[in-house]
Amino acid sequence: MIATAAAETATLLRSRLGAGVLGAREMDPDLLWASVDRSCVREATTVMKEIGSRYLVTVGIDERPLGGGYGIVHLFSLDAEHLFIAVDCPVSAGDPRIDSITPLIPGASWAEREFRDMIGVEPEGHPDPKRLVLPDDWPEGVHPLRRDVAYNYRPPSVEGFAPELVKPPRGSSVLPVGPFFPVLEEPARFRLFVEGETVVGCDYRGFYNHRGIEKLGDSVLTWDRIPFLAERICGICGFIHSTCYCQAVEKAADIEVPRRAAYIRTVMLELERIHSHLLWLGIAGHILGFDTVLMQTWRIREPVMWLTEEISGNRKTYGMNLVGGVRRDITDAQLPRILDVLKTVEKEALAVRKAIADDSTLHARTVGVGPLSTWWAKEICAVGPPARASNVLIDARIDHPYAAYDDLKPRLCSSDGCDVWARVIVRLDELEDSIRLVREALANLPAGAVRAEFDEIPGGRVGVSAVEAPRGEAIHFVMTGGENRPYRWRVRAPTFPNLQAVPAMIRGQSIADVPISIGSLDPCFSCTERMETVSVADGSRRIYTLQELQALAQSARARRGNGDGGAP
Amino acid sequence: MLLSKLREALICVQAGRVTLPYPYAPHDPPPGFRGKLALDADRCIGCGGCAAVCPSGVILIRDDKPMVRTLHFALARCTYCGRCSDVCPEGALSHTLQFETATNTIDDLVMTIDVFMGPCQRCGRCFPPPTAMDQLPIRGFRMDSECCRVGADMPAPDAAATWAAAHSAPPGGVRTLTP
Ligand code: SF4
Ligand code: SF4
């Protein structure tokens, strides 16, 4: 079934592109790797759209040390066939240009701007070719993910630079939100264009929080160190990222994970979804000024955190995953305790759901707010609960079954409400389903080892893995290298596509609805911004000693004393 | 409307007070918790396995005295992952339940031990490489590799030489830091 889908797609590409197809092979049972001439990239994308595949992300690879130029790999997912398709377009090093596919797929915009920044390949015909990831004062011509840029490179300070700003439409004024997003306390800067109380457009600048994670992964760390870094991509759904990374490596290296390990991963993934959805519900209440919801959902969530602490040794950074399996087992003695916690959480979450279901204040703030149409959700490639609440029926657990989801079938929770309320309902449904999944996983926990033995991981292999995070589908792409680490590791956090839906969601809304509209994506800015590197503004940073700080504080106090007319 | 407000109020009332008395009463983490590391100096054989797996470069190994190998743990960098205690062949490393590690004195987060290494019976010195550590097939980031030393020059971005340098560096084994 899978093999035929891959073969059919390859045949179709060959018949449409002719000699434009440089080669097509099945890297993995679920990955078709099609190399096409770069002049055919738009045609190949059109074919991908016609067969109903969904754009995921683009990976830019510097292949010069391997004897090539740059590789631009557009990843697609043919959900019905559980197949990933990689459209790989080699770009020569002397002429780093490729046709942009954003005019065909609006959701490719950020990924193309990203490889423009990081690899230095120009997407020609991109509607908005400005910097996405690199700081505005980063020197021209330095592309951090090129292999000849050292991971600890710091550019010199620059004076007198200005960020590229979008001009507001005529007649509107600019309302800045950020650079710290006021409700989520995370770095993101929105410039809202408003006419009176109504938002008519917006400009986003983010990526203030780059941590150089991908660069560290392919230049400094080793296979088994990366899961611990991957886990720190997100402060809420870290286990998702370490699982996704490990799975990508396991696929690339043909490592079979023991069934028990797959089940334990499933249990931890679903526990993470449970506490993440409760956390989100609380934040949503907080954004709306309904702090009772915040207090109570976080109270209900806390026992789940204690539970994961008991299982893994830490309440959040579980440190459970390694390539080949997990490090800690779930013992029989822990089972009754897990079931106990699930029972309480289920009961209490249900009570909250019942209580808020008919709350007309909540409805007034959420129904019809932050609309995202099914059509645009597909065009912009939205994922996770925001997509499902707009009736886009995707879920990585079903589309690309991993861990134990081939045995334990999740329910696809969706709604056609297309607004914030629909996103609330979808998440509440998923919460219930997650509790069921943990119970089923524990009831069917197979016996056996929890980690596979394997030899050295060979170079030059590719693995693509998807994991359904609470916020949506995360994608990890790993190309193995010969130095006990990946040659290229690409992370796509679910917020990366979802944030691109924001302009459409808030256009025509009132200013007061902007925070909950953005919040309803459950955005995680820090995950999105996993890439590069340190701001050059740091060049002027000064570190004060304790004495200096005390002196500063004293002089400030003295000044205030004078100014305030002798206040103490 | 009124009904949902009543339900919401009921949830709050039923929950009662949930705030723990911590820090006025101790709040111990469960067994198996990965807290601050403890190192049993009597057990350590200086194999360097811990330094080779640590994801965050906590452990620095120096061989700058005859017959003595120094292990230096900069625990301020520790992420409490527990990989070091997993691989330690002698069970010299373990996690305590201690999580209150905030301090004004960085030395509180430093552990250093000197391990007596087997000397040559004839000349009395430690064995020169290859030692067990050098033979470890683990490559990659080392706190004691040159590029990570504080104050090391950051390489320029453009030169192809950077690429070449990065890849001609000895890939394998643990390199020891000369004083
Ligand atoms: S616990 Fe982890 S981070 Fe800390 S020293 Fe051990 S291996 Fe390194
Ligand atoms: S792994 Fe254990 S025995 Fe080896 S150097 Fe580290 S602490 Fe010592």
PDB file of C-alpha atoms and ligand atoms in Angstrom, chain B residues 37 50 53-59 73 75 77-85 95, ligand 1:
ATOM      1  CA  LEU B  37      24.884  15.158  42.069  1.00  0.00           C
ATOM      2  CA  CYS B  50      30.889  10.541  32.775  1.00  0.00           C
ATOM      3  CA  VAL B  53      28.445  11.479  27.898  1.00  0.00           C
ATOM      4  CA  CYS B  54      27.546  14.659  29.756  1.00  0.00           C
ATOM      5  CA  PRO B  55      25.404  16.728  27.368  1.00  0.00           C
ATOM      6  CA  SER B  56      26.287  20.037  28.942  1.00  0.00           C
ATOM      7  CA  GLY B  57      30.009  19.850  29.437  1.00  0.00           C
ATOM      8  CA  VAL B  58      29.921  19.869  33.221  1.00  0.00           C
ATOM      9  CA  ILE B  59      32.865  17.574  33.757  1.00  0.00           C
ATOM     10  CA  PHE B  73      32.489  19.203  38.114  1.00  0.00           C
ATOM     11  CA  LEU B  75      27.648  21.889  38.595  1.00  0.00           C
ATOM     12  CA  ARG B  77      25.975  23.947  34.212  1.00  0.00           C
ATOM     13  CA  CYS B  78      24.389  20.678  35.251  1.00  0.00           C
ATOM     14  CA  THR B  79      21.003  19.924  33.724  1.00  0.00           C
ATOM     15  CA  TYR B  80      20.289  17.016  36.099  1.00  0.00           C
ATOM     16  CA  CYS B  81      19.869  14.603  33.238  1.00  0.00           C
ATOM     17  CA  GLY B  82      21.571  11.771  35.055  1.00  0.00           C
ATOM     18  CA  ARG B  83      23.511  10.429  32.098  1.00  0.00           C
ATOM     19  CA  CYS B  84      26.768  10.505  34.046  1.00  0.00           C
ATOM     20  CA  SER B  85      25.424   8.376  36.865  1.00  0.00           C
ATOM     21  CA  HIS B  95      21.626  11.900  42.461  1.00  0.00           C
TER      22      HIS B  95
HETATM   23  S1  SF4 C   1      23.537  15.069  35.474  1.00  0.00           S
HETATM   24 FE1  SF4 C   1      23.737  15.349  33.253  1.00  0.00          FE
HETATM   25  S2  SF4 C   1      24.381  17.483  33.015  1.00  0.00           S
HETATM   26 FE2  SF4 C   1      24.741  16.944  35.176  1.00  0.00          FE
HETATM   27  S3  SF4 C   1      26.880  16.281  35.223  1.00  0.00           S
HETATM   28 FE3  SF4 C   1      25.624  14.432  34.940  1.00  0.00          FE
HETATM   29  S4  SF4 C   1      25.559  14.145  32.710  1.00  0.00           S
HETATM   30 FE4  SF4 C   1      26.258  16.257  33.072  1.00  0.00          FE
END
